[in-house]
CSV table of C-alpha atoms in Angstrom, one decimal:
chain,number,residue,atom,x,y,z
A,11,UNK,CA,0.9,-24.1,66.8
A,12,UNK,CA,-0.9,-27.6,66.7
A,13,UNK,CA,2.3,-29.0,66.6
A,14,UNK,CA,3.6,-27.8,70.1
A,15,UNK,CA,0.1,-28.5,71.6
A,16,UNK,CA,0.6,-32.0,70.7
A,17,UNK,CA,4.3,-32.5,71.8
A,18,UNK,CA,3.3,-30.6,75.1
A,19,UNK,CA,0.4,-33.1,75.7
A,20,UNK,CA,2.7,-35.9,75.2
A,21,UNK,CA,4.5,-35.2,77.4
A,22,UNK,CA,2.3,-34.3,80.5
A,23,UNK,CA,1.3,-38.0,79.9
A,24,UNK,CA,4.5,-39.4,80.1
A,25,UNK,CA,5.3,-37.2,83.3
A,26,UNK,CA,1.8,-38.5,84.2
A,27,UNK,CA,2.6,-41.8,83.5
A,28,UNK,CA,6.0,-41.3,85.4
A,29,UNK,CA,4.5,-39.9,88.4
A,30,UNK,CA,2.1,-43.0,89.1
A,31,UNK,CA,4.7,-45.2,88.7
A,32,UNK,CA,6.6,-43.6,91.2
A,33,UNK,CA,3.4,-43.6,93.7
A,34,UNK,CA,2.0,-47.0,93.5
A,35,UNK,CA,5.1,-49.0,93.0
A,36,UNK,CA,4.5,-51.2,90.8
A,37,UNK,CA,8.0,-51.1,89.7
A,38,UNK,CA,11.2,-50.9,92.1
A,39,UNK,CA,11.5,-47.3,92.6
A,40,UNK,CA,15.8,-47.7,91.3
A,41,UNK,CA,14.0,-48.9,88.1
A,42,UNK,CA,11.6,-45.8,88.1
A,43,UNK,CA,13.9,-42.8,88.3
A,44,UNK,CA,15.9,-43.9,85.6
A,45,UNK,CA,12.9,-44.0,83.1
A,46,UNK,CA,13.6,-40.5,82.3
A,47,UNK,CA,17.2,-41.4,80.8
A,48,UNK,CA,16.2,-44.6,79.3
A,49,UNK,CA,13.4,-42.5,77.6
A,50,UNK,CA,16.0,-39.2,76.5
A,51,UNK,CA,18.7,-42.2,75.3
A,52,UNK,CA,16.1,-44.5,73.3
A,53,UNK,CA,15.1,-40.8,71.9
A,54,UNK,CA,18.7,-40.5,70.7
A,55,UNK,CA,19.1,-44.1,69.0
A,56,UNK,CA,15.7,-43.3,66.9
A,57,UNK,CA,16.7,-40.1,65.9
A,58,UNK,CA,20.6,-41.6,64.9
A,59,UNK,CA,18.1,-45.0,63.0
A,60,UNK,CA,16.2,-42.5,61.3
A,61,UNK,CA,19.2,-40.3,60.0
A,62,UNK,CA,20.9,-43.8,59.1
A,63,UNK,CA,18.0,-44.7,57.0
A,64,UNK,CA,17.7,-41.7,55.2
A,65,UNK,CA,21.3,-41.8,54.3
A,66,UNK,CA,21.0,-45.5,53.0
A,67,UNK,CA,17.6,-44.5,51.2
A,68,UNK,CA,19.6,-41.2,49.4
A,69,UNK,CA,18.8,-40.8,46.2
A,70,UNK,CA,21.7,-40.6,43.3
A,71,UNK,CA,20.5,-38.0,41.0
A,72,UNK,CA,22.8,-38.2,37.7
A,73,UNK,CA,21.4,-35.1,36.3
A,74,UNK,CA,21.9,-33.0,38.8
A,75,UNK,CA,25.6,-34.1,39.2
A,76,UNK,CA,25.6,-32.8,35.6
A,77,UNK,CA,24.4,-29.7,36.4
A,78,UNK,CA,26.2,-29.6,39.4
A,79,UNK,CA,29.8,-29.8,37.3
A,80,UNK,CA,28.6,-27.2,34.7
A,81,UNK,CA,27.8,-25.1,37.3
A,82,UNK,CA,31.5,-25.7,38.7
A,83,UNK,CA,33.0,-24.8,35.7
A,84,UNK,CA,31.3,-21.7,35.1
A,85,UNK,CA,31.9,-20.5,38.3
A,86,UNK,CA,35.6,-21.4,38.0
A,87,UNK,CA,35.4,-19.3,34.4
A,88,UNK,CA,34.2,-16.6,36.1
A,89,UNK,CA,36.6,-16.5,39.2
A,90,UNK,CA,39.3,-16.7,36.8
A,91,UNK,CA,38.1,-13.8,34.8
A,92,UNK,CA,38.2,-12.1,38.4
A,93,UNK,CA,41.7,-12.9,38.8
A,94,UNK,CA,41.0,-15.3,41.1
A,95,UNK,CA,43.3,-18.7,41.2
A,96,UNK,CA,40.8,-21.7,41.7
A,97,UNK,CA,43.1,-24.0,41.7
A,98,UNK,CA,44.3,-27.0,38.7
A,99,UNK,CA,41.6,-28.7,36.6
């Protein structure tokens, strides 16, 4: 619930921030309505950084591909005892 309290309160001072702008204008009022948007896209390029980051930053984890490809195999074992085709090894 914190959370959502602070999001909320973020941005009543933006639209705060947004609405004097627009009142005293100090910036050409063109310039002012398109905040918004500039905001919402700069939004999006963060988010697309931070997923780009995180998938540079992965972590290969040799064992658990190991565990991964027993785990493969003994599932395939198991579908074929079901009758199942899997498919070539």
């Amino acid at each position: 619930m914190k959370h959502i309290v602070k999001i909320m309160a973020l941005l009543v001072a933006l639209s705060a921030f947004w609405i004097s702008l627009l009142q005293t204008s100090v910036l050409p009022e063109s310039y002012t309505w398109l905040l918004p948007f500039y905001f919402i896209v700069s939004l999006g390029c963060y988010g697309l950084l931070m997923v780009g980051v995180g998938l540079m930053r992965f972590p290969t984890c040799p064992q658990e591909a190991i565990l991964l490809q027993e785990d493969i195999v003994e599932a395939k074992g198991f579908l074929k005892g079901k009758g199942v085709d899997v498919g070539s090894d």
